[in-house]
Amino acid sequence: MNPPPAKHIVLIVFDYMGYGDIEPFGRSEIRTPNIRRLAEGGIRYTDFYGAAPICVPSRAAMLTGRYPRHLGIENNIYHGEPGLSTSIKSLPRYFKDADFATALYGKWHLGYEVADGPNAHGFDDFMGFHEWNIDYYSHNTRDGEPALFHNTELEARPGYTTDLFTDSAVDFIRAKGQEPYFLYVAYNAALPPYRPPGLENEPGRHDTWINGDRADYAAAVEHLDLSVGRIMDALEAQGIAEQTAVLLTYDHGGAELATKGPFFHGFGTLWEGGIRVPMILHWPNGHGAGLGARGREAGDVISDPGILMDVMPTLLAAAGIEAEQDIDGRDLLNASHDGVERTLHWRINLPDLHANWRARAQRALRRGKWKYLWDGGFEFLHDLETDPGERENLCYRHPDVFADLKAQSAGDW
């Protein structure tokens, strides 16, 4: 027998971080006890992926359940360019239509105008920003323009962004009590310039966009962990922690200061370091002992490959809401999918991502343990079970597998 639907859904997303920089997925010097407890009381997905190695297409896929290619959104977007169309029904609209209260606190980055902003997509309340990032303290863009919004209006609000977004999330949880809601908290940590907490009285350390160091990055991540603890404490105080489905993940991999665990390369690439991300699903009433109909129990570790498009159907199914359109993701709590091999696809060609970075076209495919990668004309076949770091190219040792995956990666998917 399936558990009753979850009345409260919380989606938490970190940005530009290393797979190995939170405790359940790595062993760096960074301590994240609240995230560890979330994983111990939930389900940990080890082979989970961003839908792209950059922000906009990956986040669009997460909120729609569709490949970036099928959305026509494969690049990051800038001012003056169209964002995610409201003609595509996204996660907040599904929840709003089902009479859930909806809120986003943090990063949107799927459109700069009112017509394609968070409120137009179904969020009742939005406090955050539309950019790729804002300064953690001034809340300005890299060009010095104010960029913190409350709904559709700029707002001057002092504070460290991680705390501002967490404060808003906690206030929302307290205000809604037992009412059904979808809460999306999208932190800008740990993006450059890697600002740690506690610099309010040191403007010289946060009034420019010069990147911090690894200690700054680590402090920012540990403060994210404290924020996860605050959100979970707020749910507990309302007596709804057991019935709330909480999903925590990243949009893509990190670079520079990030610890990527065993994986190679990082942000902006289709190597594992750019697309492999942690994912935790914590829903005690939905996967606890005695609820085997879902095929999951607290503490389970799942190595079946998943991808960010799965967030939408999984959270909708947890809330008892049915998707109205064809999507590419799947409900990860549906036990009928266990062990069923699937093929995951990626492609990227972003020469303008950074003016000083010469990006190459790439495409990749994963099926079972095998991954095919085409990177700027060079081709690779890796066995991710034995070689997660993608160091040994097996294309000539397994020519049939190589030819099959190569053909699929270039086909119509």
Tab-separated table of C-alpha atoms in Angstrom:
chain	number	residue	atom	x	y	z
A	1	MET	CA	0.000	0.000	0.000
A	2	ASN	CA	1.370	3.393	-1.001
A	3	PRO	CA	1.801	6.087	1.669
A	4	PRO	CA	-0.516	9.102	1.702
A	5	PRO	CA	0.643	11.936	-0.563
A	6	ALA	CA	3.031	14.499	0.854
A	7	LYS	CA	1.338	17.814	1.602
A	8	HIS	CA	4.640	19.670	1.885
A	9	ILE	CA	7.414	19.599	-0.713
A	10	VAL	CA	10.798	21.286	-0.218
A	11	LEU	CA	13.385	21.456	-3.008
A	12	ILE	CA	16.884	22.670	-2.022
A	13	VAL	CA	19.494	23.358	-4.711
A	14	PHE	CA	23.168	24.291	-4.295
A	15	ASP	CA	25.246	25.826	-7.093
A	16	TYR	CA	28.699	25.254	-8.581
A	17	MET	CA	29.798	22.840	-5.892
A	18	GLY	CA	31.961	19.762	-5.796
A	19	TYR	CA	30.401	16.310	-5.520
A	20	GLY	CA	32.844	15.457	-2.740
A	21	ASP	CA	32.194	18.561	-0.634
A	22	ILE	CA	29.220	17.289	1.373
A	23	GLU	CA	29.711	14.488	3.852
A	24	PRO	CA	27.439	11.758	2.510
A	25	PHE	CA	29.253	11.930	-0.851
A	26	GLY	CA	32.865	12.762	-0.030
A	27	ARG	CA	35.625	13.129	2.510
A	28	SER	CA	36.914	16.670	2.224
A	29	GLU	CA	37.719	18.857	5.220
A	30	ILE	CA	34.251	20.421	5.033
A	31	ARG	CA	31.804	19.318	7.727
A	32	THR	CA	28.112	19.040	6.863
A	33	PRO	CA	26.420	17.118	9.717
A	34	ASN	CA	22.886	18.291	8.902
A	35	ILE	CA	23.151	17.106	5.315
A	36	ARG	CA	24.633	13.828	6.572
A	37	ARG	CA	21.626	13.318	8.845
A	38	LEU	CA	19.292	14.152	5.975
A	39	ALA	CA	20.895	11.363	3.941
A	40	GLU	CA	20.899	8.894	6.854
A	41	GLY	CA	17.153	9.414	7.277
A	42	GLY	CA	16.459	9.401	3.557
A	43	ILE	CA	17.665	7.947	0.277
A	44	ARG	CA	21.043	8.767	-1.233
A	45	TYR	CA	21.436	8.657	-5.021
A	46	THR	CA	25.098	8.263	-5.960
A	47	ASP	CA	24.811	8.230	-9.778
A	48	PHE	CA	22.690	11.327	-10.255
A	49	TYR	CA	23.327	13.939	-12.943
A	50	GLY	CA	22.644	17.505	-13.910
A	51	ALA	CA	20.835	17.804	-17.222
A	52	ALA	CA	23.650	20.084	-18.425
A	53	PRO	CA	26.992	21.270	-17.020
A	54	ILE	CA	25.746	24.877	-16.777
A	55	CYS	CA	22.913	26.648	-14.959
A	56	VAL	CA	20.042	27.620	-17.246
A	57	PRO	CA	19.447	24.417	-19.237
A	58	SER	CA	19.927	22.226	-16.178
A	59	ARG	CA	17.514	24.240	-14.024
A	60	ALA	CA	14.962	24.441	-16.834
A	61	ALA	CA	15.101	20.653	-17.189
A	62	MET	CA	14.697	20.197	-13.441
A	63	LEU	CA	11.516	22.299	-13.307
A	64	THR	CA	9.924	20.837	-16.458
A	65	GLY	CA	11.084	17.210	-16.563
A	66	ARG	CA	12.283	17.677	-20.135
A	67	TYR	CA	15.696	17.567	-21.793
A	68	PRO	CA	17.178	21.014	-22.518
A	69	ARG	CA	17.201	20.032	-26.187
A	70	HIS	CA	13.436	19.434	-26.105
A	71	LEU	CA	12.903	22.803	-24.422
A	72	GLY	CA	15.064	24.661	-26.912
A	73	ILE	CA	17.158	25.947	-23.977
A	74	GLU	CA	20.710	24.659	-24.248
A	75	ASN	CA	22.717	27.799	-23.418
A	76	ASN	CA	22.787	30.202	-20.536
A	77	ILE	CA	20.650	33.282	-21.148
A	78	TYR	CA	21.478	36.947	-20.794
A	79	HIS	CA	19.537	40.195	-20.532
A	80	GLY	CA	17.377	40.749	-23.596
A	81	GLU	CA	17.076	37.040	-24.385
A	82	PRO	CA	13.874	35.042	-23.798
A	83	GLY	CA	13.701	32.772	-20.772
A	84	LEU	CA	11.662	29.661	-20.004
A	85	SER	CA	8.287	30.072	-21.704
A	86	THR	CA	5.177	30.013	-19.527
A	87	SER	CA	3.562	27.882	-22.245
A	88	ILE	CA	5.660	25.021	-20.824
A	89	LYS	CA	4.061	23.904	-17.586
A	90	SER	CA	6.684	23.816	-14.864
A	91	LEU	CA	6.780	22.440	-11.342
A	92	PRO	CA	5.443	25.525	-9.492
A	93	ARG	CA	2.465	25.760	-11.857
A	94	TYR	CA	1.556	22.126	-11.221
A	95	PHE	CA	1.582	22.733	-7.484
A	96	LYS	CA	-0.269	26.032	-7.710
A	97	ASP	CA	-2.992	24.429	-9.856
A	98	ALA	CA	-3.313	21.734	-7.167
A	99	ASP	CA	-3.930	24.441	-4.508
A	100	PHE	CA	-0.472	24.293	-2.978
A	101	ALA	CA	1.090	27.556	-1.826
A	102	THR	CA	4.325	28.129	-3.746
A	103	ALA	CA	7.482	30.089	-2.996
A	104	LEU	CA	10.990	30.522	-4.394
A	105	TYR	CA	13.766	32.023	-2.310
A	106	GLY	CA	17.067	32.418	-4.130
A	107	LYS	CA	18.218	31.980	-7.702
A	108	TRP	CA	15.825	31.901	-10.668
A	109	HIS	CA	18.075	32.417	-13.753
A	110	LEU	CA	15.358	31.303	-16.187
A	111	GLY	CA	14.267	34.718	-17.422
A	112	TYR	CA	14.858	38.387	-16.656
A	113	GLU	CA	11.460	39.871	-17.489
A	114	VAL	CA	8.154	39.834	-15.608
A	115	ALA	CA	6.650	37.746	-18.421
A	116	ASP	CA	9.057	34.860	-17.826
A	117	GLY	CA	9.918	35.448	-14.181
A	118	PRO	CA	9.107	33.292	-11.150
A	119	ASN	CA	5.669	34.799	-10.469
A	120	ALA	CA	4.600	34.208	-14.083
A	121	HIS	CA	5.504	30.525	-13.674
A	122	GLY	CA	3.327	30.010	-10.603
A	123	PHE	CA	5.315	31.144	-7.583
A	124	ASP	CA	3.122	33.053	-5.142
A	125	ASP	CA	6.145	34.569	-3.437
A	126	PHE	CA	9.659	35.183	-4.748
A	127	MET	CA	12.614	36.774	-3.023
A	128	GLY	CA	15.845	36.360	-4.912
A	129	PHE	CA	17.582	37.172	-8.160
A	130	HIS	CA	17.434	36.476	-11.899
A	131	GLU	CA	21.171	36.591	-12.612
A	132	TRP	CA	23.781	33.825	-12.674
A	133	ASN	CA	24.883	35.283	-9.328
A	134	ILE	CA	24.814	38.389	-7.146
A	135	ASP	CA	27.229	39.569	-4.490
A	136	TYR	CA	26.596	37.808	-1.202
A	137	TYR	CA	26.435	41.102	0.759
A	138	SER	CA	25.649	44.051	-1.546
A	139	HIS	CA	23.309	41.898	-3.687
A	140	ASN	CA	24.598	43.680	-6.786
A	141	THR	CA	25.598	42.128	-10.079
A	142	ARG	CA	29.228	41.921	-11.141
A	143	ASP	CA	28.614	45.237	-12.926
A	144	GLY	CA	27.409	46.858	-9.712
A	145	GLU	CA	23.688	46.904	-10.525
A	146	PRO	CA	21.129	46.128	-7.790
A	147	ALA	CA	19.655	42.689	-8.404
A	148	LEU	CA	17.717	41.456	-5.353
A	149	PHE	CA	13.974	41.247	-6.002
A	150	HIS	CA	10.854	40.675	-3.955
A	151	ASN	CA	8.393	39.369	-6.516
A	152	THR	CA	8.690	41.819	-9.447
A	153	GLU	CA	10.274	44.776	-7.644
A	154	LEU	CA	13.866	45.464	-6.639
A	155	GLU	CA	14.305	45.419	-2.874
A	156	ALA	CA	17.066	46.677	-0.627
A	157	ARG	CA	17.443	44.151	2.176
A	158	PRO	CA	20.674	43.880	4.193
A	159	GLY	CA	22.237	40.549	4.973
A	160	TYR	CA	24.226	37.570	3.732
A	161	THR	CA	22.325	35.882	0.890
A	162	THR	CA	22.369	32.383	2.393
A	163	ASP	CA	20.775	33.767	5.558
A	164	LEU	CA	18.256	35.902	3.664
A	165	PHE	CA	17.001	32.931	1.661
A	166	THR	CA	16.936	30.645	4.698
A	167	ASP	CA	15.158	33.250	6.828
A	168	SER	CA	12.485	33.597	4.143
A	169	ALA	CA	12.107	29.809	3.870
A	170	VAL	CA	11.739	29.411	7.650
A	171	ASP	CA	9.223	32.274	7.817
A	172	PHE	CA	7.243	30.653	5.000
A	173	ILE	CA	7.176	27.273	6.786
A	174	ARG	CA	5.997	28.903	10.014
A	175	ALA	CA	3.353	30.998	8.261
A	176	LYS	CA	1.875	28.092	6.286
A	177	GLY	CA	1.805	25.588	9.142
A	178	GLN	CA	-0.199	22.563	8.015
A	179	GLU	CA	-1.250	24.065	4.666
A	180	PRO	CA	0.044	22.233	1.561
A	181	TYR	CA	2.963	23.979	-0.141
A	182	PHE	CA	5.887	23.713	-2.549
A	183	LEU	CA	8.986	25.541	-1.304
A	184	TYR	CA	12.016	25.934	-3.593
A	185	VAL	CA	15.204	27.260	-1.956
A	186	ALA	CA	17.920	27.901	-4.560
A	187	TYR	CA	21.093	29.167	-2.937
A	188	ASN	CA	23.779	31.126	-4.768
A	189	ALA	CA	26.405	29.453	-2.594
A	190	ALA	CA	28.910	28.258	-3.408
A	191	LEU	CA	29.322	30.317	-6.582
A	192	PRO	CA	32.192	32.739	-7.154
A	193	PRO	CA	33.239	35.033	-5.567
A	194	TYR	CA	33.000	32.417	-2.766
A	195	ARG	CA	32.082	34.778	0.038
A	196	PRO	CA	31.936	33.284	3.561
A	197	PRO	CA	29.556	34.498	6.275
A	198	GLY	CA	30.585	37.051	8.876
A	199	LEU	CA	32.017	39.794	6.648
A	200	GLU	CA	29.317	42.381	7.255
A	201	ASN	CA	31.817	44.727	8.920
A	202	GLU	CA	34.657	44.053	6.474
A	203	PRO	CA	33.583	45.741	3.228
A	204	GLY	CA	37.105	45.484	1.852
A	205	ARG	CA	36.637	41.713	1.625
A	206	HIS	CA	33.302	41.763	-0.168
A	207	ASP	CA	33.046	44.954	-2.221
A	208	THR	CA	34.803	43.464	-5.258
A	209	TRP	CA	34.380	40.282	-7.309
A	210	ILE	CA	37.858	38.948	-6.582
A	211	ASN	CA	37.454	35.273	-5.732
A	212	GLY	CA	38.004	34.014	-2.215
A	213	ASP	CA	40.119	30.982	-1.347
A	214	ARG	CA	39.354	27.408	-0.347
A	215	ALA	CA	38.793	28.406	3.296
A	216	ASP	CA	36.168	30.932	2.167
A	217	TYR	CA	34.505	28.300	-0.008
A	218	ALA	CA	34.498	25.780	2.850
A	219	ALA	CA	32.933	28.322	5.223
A	220	ALA	CA	30.212	29.110	2.680
A	221	VAL	CA	29.406	25.392	2.296
A	222	GLU	CA	29.334	24.774	6.035
A	223	HIS	CA	26.916	27.690	6.368
A	224	LEU	CA	24.700	26.023	3.757
A	225	ASP	CA	24.681	22.987	6.013
A	226	LEU	CA	23.556	25.114	8.957
A	227	SER	CA	20.771	26.455	6.762
A	228	VAL	CA	19.595	22.959	5.879
A	229	GLY	CA	19.459	22.269	9.617
A	230	ARG	CA	17.389	25.406	10.183
A	231	ILE	CA	14.884	24.377	7.505
A	232	MET	CA	14.572	20.884	8.958
A	233	ASP	CA	14.173	22.325	12.465
A	234	ALA	CA	11.375	24.579	11.217
A	235	LEU	CA	9.562	21.585	9.717
A	236	GLU	CA	10.011	19.682	12.981
A	237	ALA	CA	8.633	22.609	14.987
A	238	GLN	CA	5.485	22.518	12.862
A	239	GLY	CA	5.154	18.771	13.443
A	240	ILE	CA	5.382	18.024	9.714
A	241	ALA	CA	8.952	16.788	9.182
A	242	GLU	CA	7.844	13.160	8.778
A	243	GLN	CA	5.282	13.949	6.094
A	244	THR	CA	7.406	16.452	4.147
A	245	ALA	CA	9.316	15.367	1.039
A	246	VAL	CA	12.669	17.173	0.981
A	247	LEU	CA	14.926	16.823	-2.067
A	248	LEU	CA	18.471	18.242	-2.029
A	249	THR	CA	20.756	18.400	-5.054
A	250	TYR	CA	23.032	20.635	-7.191
A	251	ASP	CA	22.339	22.047	-10.659
A	252	HIS	CA	25.760	20.918	-12.005
A	253	GLY	CA	29.335	20.327	-10.921
A	254	GLY	CA	31.840	22.892	-9.740
A	255	ALA	CA	35.348	23.977	-10.670
A	256	GLU	CA	38.357	25.816	-9.237
A	257	LEU	CA	37.949	25.395	-5.471
A	258	ALA	CA	35.510	22.455	-5.538
A	259	THR	CA	36.416	18.907	-4.504
A	260	LYS	CA	34.953	16.613	-7.151
A	261	GLY	CA	35.690	13.332	-5.412
A	262	PRO	CA	36.886	10.674	-7.855
A	263	PHE	CA	35.583	12.537	-10.902
A	264	PHE	CA	37.502	14.330	-13.640
A	265	HIS	CA	37.117	17.876	-14.939
A	266	GLY	CA	34.233	20.124	-13.882
A	267	PHE	CA	31.780	22.884	-14.676
A	268	GLY	CA	31.026	23.441	-18.368
A	269	THR	CA	32.127	19.955	-19.449
A	270	LEU	CA	30.390	16.612	-19.930
A	271	TRP	CA	33.053	14.731	-18.016
A	272	GLU	CA	31.725	13.347	-14.735
A	273	GLY	CA	33.050	16.274	-12.704
A	274	GLY	CA	30.831	18.628	-14.685
A	275	ILE	CA	27.557	16.705	-14.548
A	276	ARG	CA	27.624	14.157	-11.668
A	277	VAL	CA	25.842	15.670	-8.653
A	278	PRO	CA	24.666	14.426	-5.252
A	279	MET	CA	20.973	13.869	-4.612
A	280	ILE	CA	19.168	13.135	-1.358
A	281	LEU	CA	15.453	12.442	-1.003
A	282	HIS	CA	14.180	12.608	2.575
A	283	TRP	CA	10.525	11.662	3.091
A	284	PRO	CA	10.080	9.515	6.234
A	285	ASN	CA	6.378	8.805	5.672
A	286	GLY	CA	7.061	7.914	2.049
A	287	HIS	CA	10.011	5.566	2.363
A	288	GLY	CA	10.189	4.508	5.997
A	289	ALA	CA	10.084	0.973	7.341
A	290	GLY	CA	6.834	-0.784	6.543
A	291	LEU	CA	6.203	1.247	3.407
A	292	GLY	CA	7.811	-1.184	1.034
A	293	ALA	CA	5.280	-0.503	-1.720
A	294	ARG	CA	7.493	2.385	-2.730
A	295	GLY	CA	10.453	0.048	-2.834
A	296	ARG	CA	12.578	2.357	-0.679
A	297	GLU	CA	13.551	2.666	2.965
A	298	ALA	CA	15.466	5.247	4.968
A	299	GLY	CA	19.203	4.837	4.586
A	300	ASP	CA	19.027	3.228	1.140
A	301	VAL	CA	21.815	4.039	-1.302
A	302	ILE	CA	20.742	3.929	-4.958
A	303	SER	CA	23.290	3.567	-7.748
A	304	ASP	CA	20.840	3.385	-10.663
A	305	PRO	CA	21.554	6.416	-12.866
A	306	GLY	CA	19.159	9.351	-12.482
A	307	ILE	CA	19.060	12.859	-13.890
A	308	LEU	CA	17.695	16.258	-12.899
A	309	MET	CA	14.592	15.822	-15.095
A	310	ASP	CA	13.541	13.143	-12.594
A	311	VAL	CA	12.980	15.784	-9.913
A	312	MET	CA	9.691	16.938	-11.427
A	313	PRO	CA	7.908	13.561	-11.764
A	314	THR	CA	9.299	12.341	-8.425
A	315	LEU	CA	8.046	15.344	-6.454
A	316	LEU	CA	4.714	15.405	-8.293
A	317	ALA	CA	4.199	11.708	-7.569
A	318	ALA	CA	5.087	12.244	-3.910
A	319	ALA	CA	2.312	14.852	-3.755
A	320	GLY	CA	-0.173	12.675	-5.648
A	321	ILE	CA	-0.186	14.974	-8.692
A	322	GLU	CA	-0.121	13.575	-12.225
A	323	ALA	CA	1.863	15.234	-14.995
A	324	GLU	CA	-0.282	16.371	-17.904
A	325	GLN	CA	2.333	16.176	-20.650
A	326	ASP	CA	4.998	13.897	-22.007
A	327	ILE	CA	8.207	14.329	-20.025
A	328	ASP	CA	11.656	12.772	-20.182
A	329	GLY	CA	12.143	12.240	-16.446
A	330	ARG	CA	10.832	9.365	-14.356
A	331	ASP	CA	9.445	8.948	-10.844
A	332	LEU	CA	12.389	7.630	-8.843
A	333	LEU	CA	10.117	6.254	-6.131
A	334	ASN	CA	8.294	4.010	-8.574
A	335	ALA	CA	9.705	0.555	-7.801
A	336	SER	CA	8.832	-0.686	-11.303
A	337	HIS	CA	11.805	1.328	-12.603
A	338	ASP	CA	14.305	-0.415	-10.348
A	339	GLY	CA	17.065	-2.071	-12.335
A	340	VAL	CA	15.503	-1.059	-15.658
A	341	GLU	CA	18.309	0.177	-17.860
A	342	ARG	CA	17.873	3.658	-19.264
A	343	THR	CA	19.900	5.817	-21.597
A	344	LEU	CA	20.810	9.368	-20.563
A	345	HIS	CA	21.949	12.007	-23.055
A	346	TRP	CA	23.816	15.309	-22.955
A	347	ARG	CA	25.166	17.743	-25.518
A	348	ILE	CA	26.800	21.138	-25.274
A	349	ASN	CA	28.396	23.706	-27.570
A	350	LEU	CA	28.965	26.929	-25.674
A	351	PRO	CA	31.895	28.920	-27.069
A	352	ASP	CA	30.612	32.133	-25.459
A	353	LEU	CA	30.303	30.816	-21.908
A	354	HIS	CA	33.310	32.847	-20.812
A	355	ALA	CA	35.270	35.216	-22.990
A	356	ASN	CA	38.545	33.691	-21.812
A	357	TRP	CA	37.467	30.055	-22.098
A	358	ARG	CA	37.548	28.248	-25.450
A	359	ALA	CA	34.785	25.709	-24.990
A	360	ARG	CA	34.578	22.737	-27.311
A	361	ALA	CA	31.454	21.050	-28.571
A	362	GLN	CA	30.703	17.927	-26.556
A	363	ARG	CA	28.110	15.197	-26.417
A	364	ALA	CA	27.777	12.261	-24.046
A	365	LEU	CA	25.595	9.264	-23.319
A	366	ARG	CA	25.323	6.912	-20.372
A	367	ARG	CA	23.713	3.464	-20.531
A	368	GLY	CA	24.210	1.155	-17.584
A	369	LYS	CA	27.854	1.257	-16.578
A	370	TRP	CA	28.994	2.574	-19.950
A	371	LYS	CA	29.575	6.185	-20.900
A	372	TYR	CA	30.385	7.465	-24.375
A	373	LEU	CA	31.904	10.946	-24.677
A	374	TRP	CA	32.714	13.014	-27.765
A	375	ASP	CA	34.841	15.994	-26.789
A	376	GLY	CA	35.981	18.349	-29.529
A	377	GLY	CA	36.555	15.510	-31.993
A	378	PHE	CA	38.106	13.085	-29.485
A	379	GLU	CA	36.050	10.028	-28.508
A	380	PHE	CA	36.033	8.058	-25.290
A	381	LEU	CA	34.327	4.990	-23.836
A	382	HIS	CA	34.474	4.526	-20.075
A	383	ASP	CA	33.289	1.853	-17.660
A	384	LEU	CA	32.062	4.034	-14.795
A	385	GLU	CA	31.776	1.111	-12.381
A	386	THR	CA	35.498	0.378	-12.483
A	387	ASP	CA	36.750	3.769	-13.657
A	388	PRO	CA	34.590	6.626	-12.314
A	389	GLY	CA	37.480	9.019	-12.934
A	390	GLU	CA	37.333	8.337	-16.698
A	391	ARG	CA	41.039	7.723	-17.036
A	392	GLU	CA	41.029	4.612	-19.261
A	393	ASN	CA	39.613	4.876	-22.788
A	394	LEU	CA	38.053	1.512	-23.727
A	395	CYS	CA	36.719	2.358	-27.185
A	396	TYR	CA	39.119	-0.002	-28.978
A	397	ARG	CA	38.700	-2.807	-26.436
A	398	HIS	CA	34.907	-2.828	-26.732
A	399	PRO	CA	34.267	-1.764	-30.336
A	400	ASP	CA	30.686	-3.038	-30.464
A	401	VAL	CA	29.635	-1.123	-27.342
A	402	PHE	CA	31.503	1.927	-28.599
A	403	ALA	CA	29.821	1.872	-32.012
A	404	ASP	CA	26.354	1.346	-30.509
A	405	LEU	CA	26.611	4.209	-28.012
A	406	LYS	CA	28.222	6.533	-30.541
A	407	ALA	CA	25.326	6.002	-32.933
A	408	GLN	CA	22.766	6.582	-30.182
A	409	SER	CA	24.463	9.768	-29.013
A	410	ALA	CA	24.244	11.284	-32.487
A	411	GLY	CA	20.684	10.067	-33.141
A	412	ASP	CA	17.279	11.575	-32.507
A	413	TRP	CA	16.702	11.536	-28.749
